[in-house]
Amino acid sequence: MIASESLNWLVPALILTPFVGAAVLALMPARRAELFRPVALLFSATTGILSVYLLTQFDGSEAGFQFALDQPWVERLGISLTFGVDGISLFLVVLTGVIFPIAMLGATPHHDPKPYYAWLCVLMGASMGVFTALDLVLFFVFFELVLVPMYFLIGLWGYAERTAAATKFFLYTMFGSALMLVGLVATAVLHQRGVGGQLTFDLLEIARDPAISTNAARLIFVAFAVAFAIKVPLVPLHTWLPDAHTQAPTAGSVILAAVMLKLGTYGFLRFGIFLFPEAAVWAKPVLLTLAVLGITYGAIVATMQTDLKRLVAYSSIAHLGFIVLGIFSLTVVGIEGGVLVMVNHGITTGALFLLVGMVYERRHTREISQLSGLQKSAPLLAAVMTVVVLASVGLPGLNGFPGELLALLGAFQTSRVWGVIAVSGVILAALYLLWAYQRTFHGPATGENATVRDMRPSEFLVMAPLLVLIVVLGLFPGLMIDRMEPSVKALVAHVDEAVDGFSETRYEFVGPSPESSPESSDGHSGSGGGEG
Amino acid sequence: MELIWLIPAFPVLGFVLLAALGRRIGDPGAGALGTLAVVGSFAASVAVALTLAQEPEGSRQVTQTLWAWIPADSFQVSFGLLADELSLMMCLFITGVGALIHVYAIGYMKGDPDYARFFTYLNLFIASMLLLVLGDNLILTFLGWEGVGACSYLLISFWFTEPANASAGKKAFVTNRIGDFGYMLGTFLVFVTFGTIDYLQIDQAAPGVSAGTATAIALLFFLAATGKSAQLPLFVWLPDAMAGPTPVSALIHAATMVTSGVFLLTRLSPILEAAGWANDLIAWVGAITALLAAGAAVAQNDIKKVLAYSTVSQLGFMFIAIGSQNYVGALFHMITHAFFKALLFLGAGAVIYSMAHEQDMRRYGQLRRYLPVTFATMFIGWLAISGIPPFSGFWSKDEILAGSFQVQPAGQLLWVAGIIAAVLTAFYMTRLMLMTFAGGTEQWRTPAAESLPEVPGDDHTDDHTDAHAGAHDDHHAHHLTPEHNPKDAPVIMLAPLVILAVFAALAGLLNLPFADQLHFLDHWVEPVLEGQSGLPSAAVQWGLALVSIVGALLGVWFSWRVYQQHRVDRAKLEQPVLAHAWYIDDSYARVAGGPGEAAFQGLADFDHEVVDGAVRGVGGVTQQAGEAVRGIQTGFVRSYAFGIGIGAVALVLFAVVRMSL
């Protein structure tokens, strides 16, 4: 599973650079206020450049982990500093690297810039850690560490009801984490009991042969699943998200949507399906149901929101539903779709939050009923908004489409009923986003809406890289698919191997045949690929 | 042949340039640039078509893969273009008619503050439409399909400050998305059935498909087609779409985009061939749509609304043809309709332009004296759509009706429905011409024009389409005064009318029924089609044609009696139920705005009260519990030790249970 150990300084560098940035910020004198932002940008942008460098050095034909590093840490307990990047985590690492500098550029705090930027740096480092850690304890540490800066970002720089939202966010996710901690200790202990020898928390070693009984594995999977489901979030465990999103400062919302929501779905892939393939197949119907519920329920509730930011938050719930749908189709196509949505949702929803932030700065309200006709006074802002909205709706040619398509196709292949219901989500997405756009940007520019200032060139420059990504990843998603495919295939093969009788595809296609044999196949020949 | 990519590349380039520099280029440079892009695309289409025509019949299929678009495991979607007889025929008329409408728009949009934005969208539309027809697989066609939908949305709500226009744009997009639900599922079903989504491979494999699967696929794609091509039950967005500028109505909502559904089903004819009763359903939905929409057109007073319902009705004819597996008939009518309906829309636009953006025909009258060129060209369009030989509409409509006559079962009934719709067509189009260009008096000069007698059911039109007439940007915001002296639009708008009139008159030549050598269209597209049904014998065809000529003349005559001679009270004909288009849209609106919205709101409240309420409840209970157990914090080590002991026992118990698992 370890494919290469060259350049193994890269991953620690990705994690440490922002932490060093945070330390530097902490040590800087408070009176040099004008320097905090440049310093934070310097460190986050350096991390971003490193992540892009990692992308260029990544060997897309390899399924295993690259840039791998394995250093003993707490040897007595079998905890080690194991890092690595494969095709699944690659783009999440790059997304993290790219989105943080953009979020820092796109919004400024109204007070206390020093701790604000320091916390953002901590958050960046911890996020990098989550996506690269290959040791259960190490993963858990970063997974928890992420909470702290986000708690402060919401609680200190958020809007009116920030304290309550931050507390809810923190406690809700802590509850999940507690379950996960139990799960991962149980995993290591039972693994040791099964195979004998040293206690280890090494993900790859445990996954190779968990030696955990089916029932125990299922129980542990449930513990993990609850933690991840809260983080995703899956309906009905989602209500912390709208509050957190609405109350968080713009940069917080951007990071929350782009990076933090992906911790749950990434966790499902790396620590759910990979560690417990049999349990994943067992739990598949439940998770697919929750995914479909999220897609439809999130979209319907989004439609009725009166606060623009809350609306985007609920739209995230719907999009995350597509990710879980694709992942738990347990097909190559579906998982690739899920990973694509993870990254592209980060880009479009991050952009949406930046834009909503710009609207708020101008109008000091996010109430849809207060906004109207902004396209008249701010045509450039409206144009950018239009592109981002259409991308989020899943318009082919823009980045939202390929992932959604593949996730739906994956579900359709193996779990047709869920797939069919989920497709209805594409109707609802058009409804809530276009309706919101219509009510805020179209119509007569009344009152204060008539004098709103258009996007500044500097603001456009912040959006520009996201717009480029929206178009490029819409037209050339192969850039991502090619690099993740070996890893995804390996994951599906791993499930295949572990679960007897589970097979991704069992199709007999209707092929070109001169003498037609109508009974040789009907459309249902592919159904039932591995439920139960 | 390697130049296929140039066909969409021109408008893509035009779009990029206009998006980046449009504002700087301004009026009329942006219009000229946009037009040039489409003309270039037309030239490329001609070049490719000529090259293709030199190939022997049966091998006129060239694919060009530009790049691997979505290469996911077994699901390989290429960004690949397929040039064959069908796609190039489409390219030619999209870019041909498109170029003319661009020229027209240079004049029509003159002075609009968002002039450049208009042509930006228009070029993007042409590019999407070309990708729709050129795509060599279902997903690339879907890119075009959604692209034209997005452009339609952007252009319907082009004058966005008017809420009705913005609402109409959103309605068009969302309604079409319901159709897209069918498109996506249809594509998935094709993929799991054939293991491919490339048309050429589907064509080869289709004969082996079972009837059940073929029927399901056909129905799903037909659902998609009812959205884009405005058929029952999803046609409701098209009348509202008239809120867009008139060149948009002509290009997108008459000539090109709305025919996408017809094109798609033609593309999938190998599957339709095996689809059994789905074909009957398609034919009957087409027939009923043709009838209902023609009925609705009878009672509209907004000139664009008449044409909108007319378009829905004419598209219905095309679906009768598809369901009769008479694909050539459908394509033939698609082309002639593109010419005469684009002509009629642009003519209506010229009238609207000349009449200070008034769209209510009750304020027109006698305009033939003021707008001779507009009148003459629209007159030809009227002859063509009414089915008067030898104008183009007669030939194509007749071919459809003849094809429907021999469908089993109940083909004759289908034919009767078609004839009735055709009579109604002649009736309402004559009505439109009379109210606009003839009809006794110059209505806008009469005092009654200020306070028009409300025609039953007319109330709802005011808050929809004609609302923009006086509301959008400044230069359009004239009001029609009694002193107004209309005159023909500038040459740049009239020239396209004249050219289209020539085609509307002569397009029948493409496929005259008399001798096999005259079936040019037949021979051209034949290799692409599977299961094209034949037509009845010559004698039967002559008989049917005679009936439809008499029917058309009947419609014209009756309309003349009502609207010229006033022998019949028009109010008796223009019933509210027709003006409201059978209350179909109203019922949808009532359901969506009533129980629909209530259900959505109910779920949102449920989310807040119940789901989040439970979380808040747990939080509250925890807090109270915390208060309650504060007493345990005694500070005595022995009580803590007791707690630890309990915990340890619990853990041991857990471990024991665990091992027995």
PDB file of N, CA, C and O in Angstrom, chain B residues 581-624:
ATOM      1  N   ALA B 581     -55.682  28.903 -21.400  1.00  0.00           N
ATOM      2  CA  ALA B 581     -55.050  27.660 -21.854  1.00  0.00           C
ATOM      3  C   ALA B 581     -55.497  26.474 -21.015  1.00  0.00           C
ATOM      4  O   ALA B 581     -54.691  25.716 -20.477  1.00  0.00           O
ATOM      5  N   TRP B 582     -56.803  26.339 -20.892  1.00  0.00           N
ATOM      6  CA  TRP B 582     -57.408  25.184 -20.218  1.00  0.00           C
ATOM      7  C   TRP B 582     -57.046  25.133 -18.740  1.00  0.00           C
ATOM      8  O   TRP B 582     -57.162  24.110 -18.106  1.00  0.00           O
ATOM      9  N   TYR B 583     -56.616  26.250 -18.182  1.00  0.00           N
ATOM     10  CA  TYR B 583     -56.305  26.341 -16.740  1.00  0.00           C
ATOM     11  C   TYR B 583     -55.221  25.368 -16.296  1.00  0.00           C
ATOM     12  O   TYR B 583     -55.114  25.055 -15.115  1.00  0.00           O
ATOM     13  N   ILE B 584     -54.438  24.862 -17.249  1.00  0.00           N
ATOM     14  CA  ILE B 584     -53.422  23.883 -16.849  1.00  0.00           C
ATOM     15  C   ILE B 584     -52.339  24.563 -16.021  1.00  0.00           C
ATOM     16  O   ILE B 584     -52.013  24.131 -14.910  1.00  0.00           O
ATOM     17  N   ASP B 585     -51.809  25.658 -16.551  1.00  0.00           N
ATOM     18  CA  ASP B 585     -50.769  26.379 -15.830  1.00  0.00           C
ATOM     19  C   ASP B 585     -51.302  26.891 -14.494  1.00  0.00           C
ATOM     20  O   ASP B 585     -50.639  26.810 -13.460  1.00  0.00           O
ATOM     21  N   ASP B 586     -52.552  27.395 -14.535  1.00  0.00           N
ATOM     22  CA  ASP B 586     -53.149  27.910 -13.299  1.00  0.00           C
ATOM     23  C   ASP B 586     -53.235  26.822 -12.236  1.00  0.00           C
ATOM     24  O   ASP B 586     -52.970  27.071 -11.053  1.00  0.00           O
ATOM     25  N   SER B 587     -53.616  25.607 -12.666  1.00  0.00           N
ATOM     26  CA  SER B 587     -53.715  24.527 -11.680  1.00  0.00           C
ATOM     27  C   SER B 587     -52.346  24.197 -11.103  1.00  0.00           C
ATOM     28  O   SER B 587     -52.207  24.009  -9.895  1.00  0.00           O
ATOM     29  N   TYR B 588     -51.339  24.141 -11.972  1.00  0.00           N
ATOM     30  CA  TYR B 588     -49.984  23.881 -11.463  1.00  0.00           C
ATOM     31  C   TYR B 588     -49.608  24.943 -10.433  1.00  0.00           C
ATOM     32  O   TYR B 588     -49.103  24.639  -9.357  1.00  0.00           O
ATOM     33  N   ALA B 589     -49.876  26.203 -10.823  1.00  0.00           N
ATOM     34  CA  ALA B 589     -49.487  27.297  -9.939  1.00  0.00           C
ATOM     35  C   ALA B 589     -50.215  27.188  -8.612  1.00  0.00           C
ATOM     36  O   ALA B 589     -49.651  27.452  -7.552  1.00  0.00           O
ATOM     37  N   ARG B 590     -51.487  26.770  -8.699  1.00  0.00           N
ATOM     38  CA  ARG B 590     -52.249  26.674  -7.467  1.00  0.00           C
ATOM     39  C   ARG B 590     -51.701  25.561  -6.576  1.00  0.00           C
ATOM     40  O   ARG B 590     -51.585  25.720  -5.369  1.00  0.00           O
ATOM     41  N   VAL B 591     -51.356  24.437  -7.193  1.00  0.00           N
ATOM     42  CA  VAL B 591     -50.811  23.330  -6.395  1.00  0.00           C
ATOM     43  C   VAL B 591     -49.441  23.707  -5.836  1.00  0.00           C
ATOM     44  O   VAL B 591     -49.157  23.523  -4.657  1.00  0.00           O
ATOM     45  N   ALA B 592     -48.590  24.273  -6.703  1.00  0.00           N
ATOM     46  CA  ALA B 592     -47.237  24.606  -6.250  1.00  0.00           C
ATOM     47  C   ALA B 592     -47.281  25.692  -5.185  1.00  0.00           C
ATOM     48  O   ALA B 592     -46.593  25.613  -4.175  1.00  0.00           O
ATOM     49  N   GLY B 593     -48.133  26.697  -5.419  1.00  0.00           N
ATOM     50  CA  GLY B 593     -48.180  27.813  -4.474  1.00  0.00           C
ATOM     51  C   GLY B 593     -48.974  27.479  -3.226  1.00  0.00           C
ATOM     52  O   GLY B 593     -48.778  28.089  -2.170  1.00  0.00           O
ATOM     53  N   GLY B 594     -49.897  26.506  -3.314  1.00  0.00           N
ATOM     54  CA  GLY B 594     -50.724  26.159  -2.166  1.00  0.00           C
ATOM     55  C   GLY B 594     -50.133  24.997  -1.383  1.00  0.00           C
ATOM     56  O   GLY B 594     -49.194  25.184  -0.595  1.00  0.00           O
ATOM     57  N   PRO B 595     -50.638  23.800  -1.626  1.00  0.00           N
ATOM     58  CA  PRO B 595     -50.152  22.630  -0.877  1.00  0.00           C
ATOM     59  C   PRO B 595     -48.651  22.414  -1.046  1.00  0.00           C
ATOM     60  O   PRO B 595     -47.981  22.016  -0.094  1.00  0.00           O
ATOM     61  N   GLY B 596     -48.141  22.692  -2.246  1.00  0.00           N
ATOM     62  CA  GLY B 596     -46.718  22.479  -2.468  1.00  0.00           C
ATOM     63  C   GLY B 596     -45.873  23.317  -1.541  1.00  0.00           C
ATOM     64  O   GLY B 596     -45.021  22.808  -0.807  1.00  0.00           O
ATOM     65  N   GLU B 597     -46.134  24.611  -1.554  1.00  0.00           N
ATOM     66  CA  GLU B 597     -45.328  25.496  -0.710  1.00  0.00           C
ATOM     67  C   GLU B 597     -45.581  25.195   0.758  1.00  0.00           C
ATOM     68  O   GLU B 597     -44.663  25.232   1.579  1.00  0.00           O
ATOM     69  N   ALA B 598     -46.835  24.868   1.071  1.00  0.00           N
ATOM     70  CA  ALA B 598     -47.156  24.559   2.460  1.00  0.00           C
ATOM     71  C   ALA B 598     -46.371  23.331   2.926  1.00  0.00           C
ATOM     72  O   ALA B 598     -45.862  23.299   4.052  1.00  0.00           O
ATOM     73  N   ALA B 599     -46.258  22.327   2.051  1.00  0.00           N
ATOM     74  CA  ALA B 599     -45.516  21.128   2.420  1.00  0.00           C
ATOM     75  C   ALA B 599     -44.043  21.454   2.631  1.00  0.00           C
ATOM     76  O   ALA B 599     -43.427  21.000   3.601  1.00  0.00           O
ATOM     77  N   PHE B 600     -43.492  22.261   1.729  1.00  0.00           N
ATOM     78  CA  PHE B 600     -42.089  22.664   1.875  1.00  0.00           C
ATOM     79  C   PHE B 600     -41.892  23.419   3.188  1.00  0.00           C
ATOM     80  O   PHE B 600     -40.954  23.159   3.935  1.00  0.00           O
ATOM     81  N   GLN B 601     -42.811  24.356   3.441  1.00  0.00           N
ATOM     82  CA  GLN B 601     -42.696  25.134   4.670  1.00  0.00           C
ATOM     83  C   GLN B 601     -42.854  24.231   5.873  1.00  0.00           C
ATOM     84  O   GLN B 601     -42.153  24.387   6.873  1.00  0.00           O
ATOM     85  N   GLY B 602     -43.765  23.255   5.731  1.00  0.00           N
ATOM     86  CA  GLY B 602     -43.971  22.324   6.829  1.00  0.00           C
ATOM     87  C   GLY B 602     -42.700  21.564   7.160  1.00  0.00           C
ATOM     88  O   GLY B 602     -42.340  21.404   8.329  1.00  0.00           O
ATOM     89  N   LEU B 603     -41.984  21.157   6.116  1.00  0.00           N
ATOM     90  CA  LEU B 603     -40.750  20.414   6.345  1.00  0.00           C
ATOM     91  C   LEU B 603     -39.687  21.323   6.977  1.00  0.00           C
ATOM     92  O   LEU B 603     -38.943  20.901   7.861  1.00  0.00           O
ATOM     93  N   ALA B 604     -39.650  22.566   6.507  1.00  0.00           N
ATOM     94  CA  ALA B 604     -38.688  23.517   7.081  1.00  0.00           C
ATOM     95  C   ALA B 604     -39.000  23.747   8.557  1.00  0.00           C
ATOM     96  O   ALA B 604     -38.092  23.813   9.393  1.00  0.00           O
ATOM     97  N   ASP B 605     -40.309  23.851   8.877  1.00  0.00           N
ATOM     98  CA  ASP B 605     -40.684  24.035  10.280  1.00  0.00           C
ATOM     99  C   ASP B 605     -40.348  22.790  11.093  1.00  0.00           C
ATOM    100  O   ASP B 605     -39.863  22.886  12.222  1.00  0.00           O
ATOM    101  N   PHE B 606     -40.611  21.642  10.493  1.00  0.00           N
ATOM    102  CA  PHE B 606     -40.277  20.374  11.145  1.00  0.00           C
ATOM    103  C   PHE B 606     -38.792  20.343  11.481  1.00  0.00           C
ATOM    104  O   PHE B 606     -38.379  19.952  12.574  1.00  0.00           O
ATOM    105  N   ASP B 607     -37.977  20.794  10.520  1.00  0.00           N
ATOM    106  CA  ASP B 607     -36.543  20.787  10.745  1.00  0.00           C
ATOM    107  C   ASP B 607     -36.186  21.652  11.938  1.00  0.00           C
ATOM    108  O   ASP B 607     -35.374  21.282  12.772  1.00  0.00           O
ATOM    109  N   HIS B 608     -36.826  22.802  11.992  1.00  0.00           N
ATOM    110  CA  HIS B 608     -36.484  23.724  13.066  1.00  0.00           C
ATOM    111  C   HIS B 608     -37.061  23.288  14.406  1.00  0.00           C
ATOM    112  O   HIS B 608     -36.376  23.267  15.411  1.00  0.00           O
ATOM    113  N   GLU B 609     -38.346  22.904  14.376  1.00  0.00           N
ATOM    114  CA  GLU B 609     -39.027  22.612  15.634  1.00  0.00           C
ATOM    115  C   GLU B 609     -38.671  21.225  16.173  1.00  0.00           C
ATOM    116  O   GLU B 609     -38.380  21.071  17.344  1.00  0.00           O
ATOM    117  N   VAL B 610     -38.722  20.227  15.305  1.00  0.00           N
ATOM    118  CA  VAL B 610     -38.599  18.855  15.792  1.00  0.00           C
ATOM    119  C   VAL B 610     -37.137  18.389  15.800  1.00  0.00           C
ATOM    120  O   VAL B 610     -36.601  18.014  16.834  1.00  0.00           O
ATOM    121  N   VAL B 611     -36.481  18.456  14.625  1.00  0.00           N
ATOM    122  CA  VAL B 611     -35.131  17.903  14.559  1.00  0.00           C
ATOM    123  C   VAL B 611     -34.185  18.727  15.423  1.00  0.00           C
ATOM    124  O   VAL B 611     -33.485  18.207  16.286  1.00  0.00           O
ATOM    125  N   ASP B 612     -34.190  20.034  15.183  1.00  0.00           N
ATOM    126  CA  ASP B 612     -33.313  20.877  15.993  1.00  0.00           C
ATOM    127  C   ASP B 612     -33.866  21.004  17.402  1.00  0.00           C
ATOM    128  O   ASP B 612     -33.121  21.112  18.365  1.00  0.00           O
ATOM    129  N   GLY B 613     -35.196  20.947  17.502  1.00  0.00           N
ATOM    130  CA  GLY B 613     -35.807  21.026  18.826  1.00  0.00           C
ATOM    131  C   GLY B 613     -35.325  19.904  19.721  1.00  0.00           C
ATOM    132  O   GLY B 613     -35.050  20.103  20.908  1.00  0.00           O
ATOM    133  N   ALA B 614     -35.195  18.712  19.151  1.00  0.00           N
ATOM    134  CA  ALA B 614     -34.712  17.579  19.934  1.00  0.00           C
ATOM    135  C   ALA B 614     -33.299  17.842  20.442  1.00  0.00           C
ATOM    136  O   ALA B 614     -32.966  17.560  21.597  1.00  0.00           O
ATOM    137  N   VAL B 615     -32.476  18.419  19.536  1.00  0.00           N
ATOM    138  CA  VAL B 615     -31.097  18.705  19.929  1.00  0.00           C
ATOM    139  C   VAL B 615     -31.076  19.725  21.068  1.00  0.00           C
ATOM    140  O   VAL B 615     -30.375  19.556  22.067  1.00  0.00           O
ATOM    141  N   ARG B 616     -31.882  20.763  20.895  1.00  0.00           N
ATOM    142  CA  ARG B 616     -31.931  21.781  21.947  1.00  0.00           C
ATOM    143  C   ARG B 616     -32.439  21.170  23.241  1.00  0.00           C
ATOM    144  O   ARG B 616     -31.976  21.484  24.321  1.00  0.00           O
ATOM    145  N   GLY B 617     -33.402  20.240  23.092  1.00  0.00           N
ATOM    146  CA  GLY B 617     -33.948  19.582  24.258  1.00  0.00           C
ATOM    147  C   GLY B 617     -32.880  18.807  25.016  1.00  0.00           C
ATOM    148  O   GLY B 617     -32.731  18.937  26.230  1.00  0.00           O
ATOM    149  N   VAL B 618     -32.076  18.046  24.261  1.00  0.00           N
ATOM    150  CA  VAL B 618     -30.993  17.273  24.881  1.00  0.00           C
ATOM    151  C   VAL B 618     -30.039  18.221  25.594  1.00  0.00           C
ATOM    152  O   VAL B 618     -29.625  17.983  26.722  1.00  0.00           O
ATOM    153  N   GLY B 619     -29.734  19.329  24.920  1.00  0.00           N
ATOM    154  CA  GLY B 619     -28.857  20.323  25.539  1.00  0.00           C
ATOM    155  C   GLY B 619     -29.435  20.814  26.856  1.00  0.00           C
ATOM    156  O   GLY B 619     -28.745  20.878  27.872  1.00  0.00           O
ATOM    157  N   GLY B 620     -30.745  21.125  26.838  1.00  0.00           N
ATOM    158  CA  GLY B 620     -31.391  21.631  28.038  1.00  0.00           C
ATOM    159  C   GLY B 620     -31.380  20.604  29.155  1.00  0.00           C
ATOM    160  O   GLY B 620     -31.038  20.918  30.306  1.00  0.00           O
ATOM    161  N   VAL B 621     -31.704  19.361  28.795  1.00  0.00           N
ATOM    162  CA  VAL B 621     -31.737  18.301  29.804  1.00  0.00           C
ATOM    163  C   VAL B 621     -30.352  18.120  30.420  1.00  0.00           C
ATOM    164  O   VAL B 621     -30.202  17.987  31.634  1.00  0.00           O
ATOM    165  N   THR B 622     -29.318  18.155  29.546  1.00  0.00           N
ATOM    166  CA  THR B 622     -27.965  17.980  30.041  1.00  0.00           C
ATOM    167  C   THR B 622     -27.613  19.061  31.051  1.00  0.00           C
ATOM    168  O   THR B 622     -27.031  18.809  32.101  1.00  0.00           O
ATOM    169  N   GLN B 623     -28.024  20.276  30.694  1.00  0.00           N
ATOM    170  CA  GLN B 623     -27.709  21.388  31.579  1.00  0.00           C
ATOM    171  C   GLN B 623     -28.377  21.185  32.945  1.00  0.00           C
ATOM    172  O   GLN B 623     -27.754  21.345  33.991  1.00  0.00           O
ATOM    173  N   GLN B 624     -29.656  20.794  32.905  1.00  0.00           N
ATOM    174  CA  GLN B 624     -30.374  20.590  34.163  1.00  0.00           C
ATOM    175  C   GLN B 624     -29.783  19.429  34.942  1.00  0.00           C
ATOM    176  O   GLN B 624     -29.631  19.499  36.164  1.00  0.00           O
TER     177      GLN B 624
END
